[in-house]
C-alpha cells in the first residue's frame, strides 16, 4: 500500500504529525507540494512572498525527495494518481475557509480515483472544536490552556519512489519570483532557539526594538511545529503563550461563527455608515496620511511584507475609526502584503481593531498621537521608515497636529473625527 502526502501549511519534516503518520502506515510515501496558480492568484502570493514560499519548499526538498507540481490542484492530483497509483492520500485538516474548500476538492478527486483520503490534525496546539464555544478570549484561554497537547510526532523515514515527476527545480522557472531578503525561512529555527522569551512581555509593544519574535511567517507556513514553539516559551513567557492562544482563538471564533469571514461578529455593528472617501483610502494605502506613526507602518509593510503588532493595531484602528473606512478594505490591503497573511487571524484582528469583532470592550480608541508617544518614545521606528523626517525633533513627529511638519499635512484632525466615529458606531460621546 502506498500513499501520497500532500504538504500545505506544514512545510517541515520534524514533528509533523501528518507526514509522520503517513510514513508509519505506508511503506512507500510520495511527498508532494502543488503550486496552484489559482491559489497564488487569489492570495496575491507573487514576487517577494512567493520567493519566501519557494525557499521554504526548497528547504523541505533538501530533507526529503519532494515532488512539486505547478497547476490546478485537481489536475496535478490526477497526474500523480495516474503515475503512482496510491491507495491513500494524507494531508492536514484545515480550519480556514479557503483551506476547507481546498480539502473538499482534494477529497472529491480522491473519491473519483478510489483513493482513500485521510486528514490529520496539525498546526494547532488544541483542536478548535474541543473548547466549548466562547465569544470572549479570556474564558477561551482558560479552557484552551488546559488542553494543550505537546506530544512530539515521530521522526519519519519514508521510502520515496523514483518517478518521472517534476521537483522544485523544474517548477521554479514557471514562478514569478522577486528577490526578498527581509525574512528567510532558514532562520526560523535559530530565531526560535535564540529568542529571549524572558524579555518578551516588557519589550513586545515597542516597534523600534527587536522585542517581538517575528516567528509569524514560520508559523504561517508551518516551518516550525507549534509544539516546539510552545515548549520553548512555556515557563519563560506566559504572555507569549497567550499570543499563541490568540491565534487559536480566532480559529475557534471562525469555527463557531463562520459568518465572520465577511460580516461583523457583533450584530449591533453591522451596517456602520462607512464614509469610504477615496482620498482617505488613497492616503492610507500610500502611507501619506500625515500621521508619521501610521505612514511609517505602511512603509514597513510595503518594504518588509511584515508589520509589528502594535503598528497593525494603530493602522487598523486609524482606518476604521478615524477615517471611517470599511475594515474590509484594510483587511484586503494586509492580505495583499503580509508575508504571514492568515485569513482567519487577519479577519479576527481587523474586526477586533475596528471594534466590530469578538471583543467585550465596546469601543477601543487608539489615539495615534498618544500611541506614538508611548510606544515609539525616541522615534526610532518612525525615523527608520520615514528618513525624510529623521532630522526633526522627536516631539514633532509624535504630534503632527501641533507642529507643521515638512511633509504631508494630516489628512484629517483626529480629535474632530473621533466624535463622528462615535456617532457612526452608536457610542455615546
Ligand atoms: C489588524 C491586524 C491584522 C493581523 N493579521 C495577521 C495575519 O494575517 N497573520 C498573523 O499571523 N497575524 C496577524 N496579526 C496578529 C499579529 O499582529 C501578528 O501575529 C504578529 O505581529 C506577528 O509578529 P510576531 O511573530 O513577532 O509576533 P509575537 O508577538 O512574537 O507573537 C508570537 C506569535 O503569536 C501569534 N500572535 C501574536 N499576536 C497575535 C494576534 N493578535 N492574533 C493572533 N495571533 C497572534 C502569532 O502566531 C505570532 O507569531 C494581525 C494583527 C492585527 C492587529
XYZ file of C-alpha atoms and ligand atoms in Angstrom:
482
model
C 0.000 0.000 0.000
C 1.431 3.339 -0.945
C 0.424 6.829 -0.142
C 0.728 10.425 -1.240
C 1.427 13.058 1.399
C 0.224 16.488 0.338
C 2.143 19.250 2.132
C 0.340 22.562 2.593
C 0.948 24.830 5.570
C 3.171 22.267 7.296
C 6.418 22.603 5.362
C 8.658 20.597 7.660
C 9.692 17.029 8.333
C 10.371 17.358 12.065
C 7.440 16.983 14.432
C 4.911 16.880 11.622
C 2.072 14.617 12.717
C 0.517 14.254 9.300
C 3.680 13.290 7.485
C 4.852 11.110 10.334
C 1.524 9.244 10.447
C 1.521 8.612 6.696
C 5.099 7.297 6.848
C 4.315 4.977 9.756
C 1.389 3.428 7.932
C 2.845 3.038 4.447
C 5.986 1.503 3.052
C 6.192 3.959 0.225
C 5.176 7.606 0.524
C 5.256 10.240 -2.182
C 5.751 13.707 -0.647
C 4.048 16.326 -2.777
C 3.702 20.085 -2.953
C 1.471 21.779 -5.517
C 1.921 25.365 -6.662
C -1.648 26.065 -7.707
C -1.784 29.305 -9.760
C -5.408 29.872 -8.725
C -4.456 29.876 -5.056
C -1.388 32.016 -5.669
C -3.534 34.467 -7.611
C -6.304 34.576 -5.012
C -3.815 35.150 -2.204
C -1.871 37.515 -4.422
C 1.172 35.453 -3.468
C 3.588 36.808 -6.005
C 7.039 38.292 -6.047
C 8.550 38.543 -2.587
C 6.079 36.315 -0.799
C 6.345 33.631 -3.428
C 10.143 33.789 -3.111
C 9.781 33.087 0.600
C 7.465 30.151 -0.079
C 9.861 28.746 -2.680
C 12.781 28.976 -0.238
C 10.657 27.158 2.329
C 9.828 24.408 -0.165
C 13.493 24.279 -1.156
C 14.469 23.746 2.466
C 11.980 20.882 2.704
C 13.302 19.392 -0.545
C 16.767 19.187 0.982
C 15.431 16.911 3.706
C 13.262 14.585 1.635
C 12.728 13.954 -2.029
C 9.781 16.219 -2.683
C 7.797 16.195 -5.891
C 6.496 19.608 -6.920
C 3.834 20.263 -9.487
C 2.576 23.504 -10.944
C -1.081 23.605 -11.973
C -4.637 23.290 -10.763
C -4.759 21.080 -7.676
C -7.224 18.650 -9.262
C -5.156 18.290 -12.473
C -1.934 17.724 -10.539
C -3.547 15.112 -8.323
C -4.955 13.279 -11.351
C -1.457 13.184 -12.843
C 0.036 11.863 -9.598
C -2.689 9.229 -9.186
C -2.202 8.077 -12.781
C 1.568 7.705 -12.438
C 1.815 6.455 -8.830
C -1.491 4.661 -8.202
C -1.599 5.229 -4.416
C -4.105 3.621 -2.065
C -4.238 6.655 0.260
C -3.687 10.385 0.325
C -2.840 12.137 3.581
C -2.909 15.820 4.334
C -3.500 18.090 7.316
C -7.000 19.105 8.331
C -7.830 22.725 7.747
C -9.913 25.208 9.698
C -9.550 28.236 7.430
C -12.312 28.996 4.953
C -10.194 28.556 1.849
C -8.280 25.628 3.359
C -11.509 23.728 3.916
C -12.607 24.347 0.359
C -9.319 23.023 -0.947
C -9.513 19.953 1.263
C -13.017 19.263 -0.046
C -11.704 19.457 -3.575
C -8.842 17.069 -2.775
C -11.283 14.706 -1.111
C -13.505 14.721 -4.240
C -10.608 13.918 -6.566
C -9.520 11.098 -4.249
C -13.051 9.748 -4.230
C -13.181 9.761 -8.054
C -9.968 7.730 -8.191
C -10.821 5.333 -5.358
C -8.003 6.746 -3.230
C -8.678 6.859 0.497
C -8.483 10.413 1.783
C -7.113 10.948 5.316
C -6.911 14.256 7.171
C -4.547 14.527 10.113
C -4.926 17.194 12.787
C -1.934 19.574 12.844
C -0.966 23.270 13.054
C -2.736 23.911 16.359
C -1.956 23.213 19.989
C -5.606 22.477 20.735
C -8.386 21.290 18.467
C -10.558 24.364 17.855
C -13.736 22.302 18.348
C -12.593 20.821 21.664
C -13.117 24.108 23.549
C -16.813 24.810 24.249
C -17.968 27.844 22.232
C -16.609 31.061 23.724
C -17.099 34.597 22.443
C -14.512 36.194 24.698
C -10.792 35.484 24.720
C -10.065 35.148 28.465
C -12.561 32.329 29.183
C -11.459 30.703 25.931
C -7.828 30.859 27.046
C -8.639 29.264 30.403
C -10.186 26.286 28.631
C -7.589 26.239 25.876
C -4.591 26.175 28.188
C -5.920 23.051 29.960
C -5.979 21.160 26.674
C -2.588 21.975 25.117
C -1.033 18.839 23.699
C 2.723 18.892 23.093
C 3.353 15.250 22.220
C 6.088 15.225 19.567
C 5.492 13.284 16.356
C 7.916 10.506 15.485
C 10.629 11.441 13.016
C 9.628 9.818 9.716
C 11.995 7.902 7.471
C 9.950 7.467 4.308
C 10.804 5.352 1.329
C 10.149 7.748 -1.531
C 9.626 6.287 -5.015
C 11.687 7.424 -8.023
C 9.168 8.604 -10.586
C 9.195 10.698 -13.750
C 7.562 13.627 -11.975
C 8.895 17.184 -11.549
C 10.690 18.540 -8.499
C 11.102 22.158 -7.429
C 13.922 22.782 -9.893
C 11.636 22.102 -12.856
C 8.809 24.194 -11.434
C 10.833 27.235 -10.381
C 11.106 28.781 -13.878
C 7.293 28.930 -14.030
C 7.071 31.134 -10.942
C 7.361 34.917 -10.889
C 9.895 35.444 -8.139
C 11.361 38.669 -6.814
C 14.416 38.947 -4.539
C 13.368 39.099 -0.897
C 15.812 39.268 1.973
C 13.737 40.683 4.845
C 12.761 37.184 6.037
C 14.421 33.842 5.456
C 12.717 30.523 6.215
C 16.101 29.053 7.073
C 16.370 31.433 10.009
C 13.242 30.152 11.807
C 14.888 27.520 13.932
C 17.743 29.725 15.050
C 15.391 32.597 15.807
C 13.276 30.326 17.972
C 16.255 28.925 19.819
C 17.885 32.294 20.465
C 14.743 34.368 21.137
C 14.817 35.915 24.641
C 11.329 34.908 25.774
C 12.042 36.312 29.258
C 12.004 39.907 27.951
C 9.066 39.428 25.545
C 6.384 40.887 27.805
C 8.423 44.005 28.561
C 9.581 44.729 25.008
C 6.925 43.334 22.704
C 4.988 46.581 22.294
C 7.837 48.761 21.055
C 8.200 48.549 17.295
C 11.666 50.149 17.298
C 13.018 47.254 19.390
C 13.578 43.652 18.441
C 11.199 42.518 21.184
C 8.642 40.504 19.201
C 9.638 37.089 17.907
C 8.954 37.690 14.191
C 8.105 33.994 14.036
C 4.768 34.623 12.326
C 5.935 33.653 8.803
C 7.484 30.469 10.272
C 4.118 29.685 11.877
C 2.130 30.651 8.784
C 3.961 28.144 6.609
C 4.442 25.526 9.327
C 8.230 25.768 9.222
C 8.306 25.165 12.961
C 5.935 22.993 14.897
C 3.723 24.906 17.325
C 4.555 22.306 19.928
C 8.231 23.149 19.619
C 7.485 26.867 19.930
C 5.231 26.248 22.907
C 7.862 24.149 24.661
C 10.434 26.922 24.231
C 8.069 29.600 25.548
C 6.461 27.664 28.382
C 7.697 28.742 31.784
C 9.614 31.628 30.220
C 6.822 33.851 28.951
C 3.195 33.316 29.767
C 2.423 36.365 27.620
C 3.928 34.644 24.598
C 1.861 31.516 25.224
C -1.195 33.784 25.411
C -0.382 35.125 21.967
C -0.316 31.582 20.610
C -3.712 31.264 22.290
C -4.953 34.356 20.442
C -4.093 32.732 17.142
C -6.198 29.719 18.074
C -8.986 31.887 19.500
C -9.582 33.398 16.056
C -9.890 29.897 14.586
C -12.282 28.956 17.360
C -14.414 32.024 16.571
C -14.311 31.253 12.835
C -15.426 27.671 13.501
C -18.424 28.627 15.623
C -19.335 31.863 13.848
C -18.335 31.265 10.203
C -20.168 34.405 9.116
C -17.270 36.483 10.489
C -15.428 35.791 7.251
C -17.009 38.921 5.798
C -19.605 40.040 8.343
C -19.118 41.827 11.654
C -19.116 39.462 14.635
C -21.132 41.988 16.665
C -24.633 42.234 15.263
C -25.047 45.771 16.535
C -22.054 46.813 14.452
C -23.432 45.560 11.145
C -24.376 48.457 8.911
C -21.981 51.149 10.192
C -22.233 54.064 7.710
C -18.629 53.935 6.442
C -17.584 57.074 4.623
C -15.073 55.292 2.360
C -13.796 58.561 0.931
C -11.446 57.880 -1.966
C -8.838 60.470 -0.906
C -8.701 58.993 2.608
C -8.342 55.454 1.308
C -5.547 56.519 -1.057
C -3.695 58.417 1.679
C -3.839 55.336 3.884
C -2.753 52.831 1.229
C 0.109 55.070 0.102
C 1.236 55.983 3.615
C 0.624 59.697 3.175
C -1.882 60.358 5.956
C 0.400 62.946 7.582
C 0.450 60.879 10.803
C 4.048 59.592 10.918
C 3.265 56.531 13.038
C 0.629 55.410 10.508
C 2.720 56.211 7.438
C 5.821 54.522 8.861
C 3.703 51.410 9.386
C 2.501 51.364 5.787
C 6.080 51.776 4.576
C 7.301 48.930 6.754
C 4.525 46.722 5.430
C 5.300 47.531 1.804
C 9.066 47.152 2.214
C 9.306 44.161 4.526
C 5.949 42.456 3.998
C 5.621 42.302 7.766
C 4.412 44.697 10.401
C 4.789 44.955 14.148
C 1.605 44.039 16.038
C 1.309 47.395 17.817
C 1.509 49.188 14.494
C -1.006 46.792 12.909
C -3.459 47.799 15.639
C -2.739 51.516 15.196
C -3.229 51.264 11.428
C -6.419 49.249 11.625
C -7.945 51.499 14.234
C -6.980 54.604 12.272
C -8.532 53.335 9.045
C -11.808 52.211 10.584
C -12.378 54.710 13.376
C -10.558 57.851 12.293
C -11.059 57.691 8.536
C -14.339 55.740 8.807
C -13.263 53.392 6.056
C -14.754 49.891 5.973
C -12.390 47.494 7.785
C -12.716 45.059 4.852
C -10.672 47.464 2.711
C -7.852 47.372 5.234
C -8.163 43.630 5.606
C -7.713 43.243 1.852
C -4.665 45.539 1.938
C -2.991 43.380 4.588
C -3.987 40.281 2.640
C -2.134 41.625 -0.356
C 1.076 42.392 1.508
C 1.567 40.380 4.701
C 4.011 37.517 4.481
C 2.284 35.944 7.460
C -1.185 36.583 5.994
C -3.638 34.174 7.535
C -7.232 34.782 6.518
C -8.782 33.767 9.830
C -6.288 35.646 12.020
C -6.328 38.715 9.799
C -10.121 38.979 9.776
C -10.303 38.374 13.533
C -7.770 41.074 14.286
C -9.191 43.578 11.820
C -12.617 43.145 13.344
C -11.181 43.446 16.857
C -9.237 46.605 15.963
C -12.265 48.109 14.237
C -14.384 47.392 17.367
C -16.786 45.215 15.411
C -15.364 41.828 16.399
C -15.049 39.402 19.309
C -14.077 41.894 21.983
C -16.084 42.671 25.141
C -14.818 46.280 25.163
C -17.470 48.313 23.301
C -15.207 50.890 21.625
C -11.415 50.939 21.755
C -9.667 54.153 20.917
C -6.128 54.242 19.596
C -5.107 57.878 19.521
C -2.182 57.887 17.040
C -0.512 60.791 18.878
C -0.602 59.079 22.268
C 0.286 55.721 20.755
C 3.340 57.210 19.030
C 4.471 58.931 22.250
C 4.016 55.838 24.328
C 5.310 53.118 22.033
C 7.872 54.969 19.931
C 9.155 57.396 22.588
C 12.501 58.037 20.879
C 11.005 57.975 17.360
C 13.412 55.214 16.344
C 10.664 53.425 14.440
C 9.222 56.460 12.656
C 12.635 57.816 11.727
C 13.704 54.453 10.313
C 10.810 54.246 7.877
C 10.429 57.990 7.239
C 14.069 59.049 6.830
C 12.949 62.368 5.329
C 11.747 63.325 8.834
C 14.776 61.988 10.698
C 16.253 65.463 11.285
C 13.180 66.722 13.163
C 12.819 66.827 16.954
C 11.004 63.720 18.115
C 8.058 65.542 19.752
C 7.140 66.979 16.345
C 6.850 63.506 14.831
C 4.674 62.423 17.704
C 2.182 65.216 17.199
C 1.574 66.292 13.601
C -1.473 68.306 14.687
C 0.512 70.670 16.906
C 3.544 71.023 14.626
C 3.623 71.747 10.935
C 5.878 69.042 9.532
C 7.671 69.477 6.163
C 5.601 66.582 4.952
C 2.033 65.583 4.026
C -0.446 67.615 6.066
C -2.666 65.437 8.303
C -5.448 64.058 6.163
C -7.963 64.657 8.990
C -7.922 66.021 12.516
C -8.054 63.033 14.856
C -9.935 64.866 17.610
C -12.633 66.138 15.286
C -13.059 62.797 13.596
C -13.423 60.735 16.691
C -16.766 62.285 17.623
C -18.001 61.455 14.115
C -16.817 57.882 14.554
C -18.605 57.556 17.877
C -21.795 58.730 16.215
C -21.362 56.269 13.349
C -20.728 53.450 15.828
C -23.633 54.477 18.047
C -21.334 55.156 21.020
C -22.302 57.964 23.425
C -19.827 60.904 23.244
C -5.094 44.279 12.002
C -4.246 43.064 12.313
C -4.064 42.078 11.343
C -3.302 40.940 11.624
N -3.131 39.989 10.647
C -2.404 38.875 10.920
C -2.217 37.876 9.938
O -2.725 37.948 8.812
N -1.445 36.804 10.265
C -0.880 36.665 11.500
O -0.180 35.681 11.741
N -1.070 37.587 12.457
C -1.809 38.684 12.211
N -1.991 39.623 13.188
C -1.548 39.321 14.563
C -0.158 39.826 14.961
O -0.010 41.163 14.612
C 0.952 39.025 14.328
O 0.759 37.654 14.528
C 2.299 39.405 14.946
O 2.532 40.772 14.799
C 3.389 38.615 14.266
O 4.630 39.025 14.741
P 5.469 38.135 15.732
O 5.631 36.774 15.181
O 6.698 38.902 16.075
O 4.521 38.082 16.994
P 4.827 37.788 18.509
O 4.407 38.964 19.278
O 6.208 37.318 18.694
O 3.790 36.622 18.864
C 4.104 35.239 18.656
C 3.046 34.593 17.802
O 1.786 34.661 18.447
C 0.749 34.816 17.461
N 0.081 36.097 17.681
C 0.584 37.226 18.244
N -0.361 38.202 18.289
C -1.472 37.672 17.734
C -2.783 38.170 17.489
N -3.154 39.402 17.826
N -3.662 37.361 16.879
C -3.329 36.101 16.526
N -2.106 35.576 16.734
C -1.193 36.343 17.334
C 1.430 34.816 16.117
O 1.401 33.497 15.611
C 2.843 35.255 16.465
O 3.792 34.855 15.517
C -2.731 40.786 12.909
C -2.923 41.790 13.873
C -3.663 42.914 13.581
C -3.862 43.954 14.647
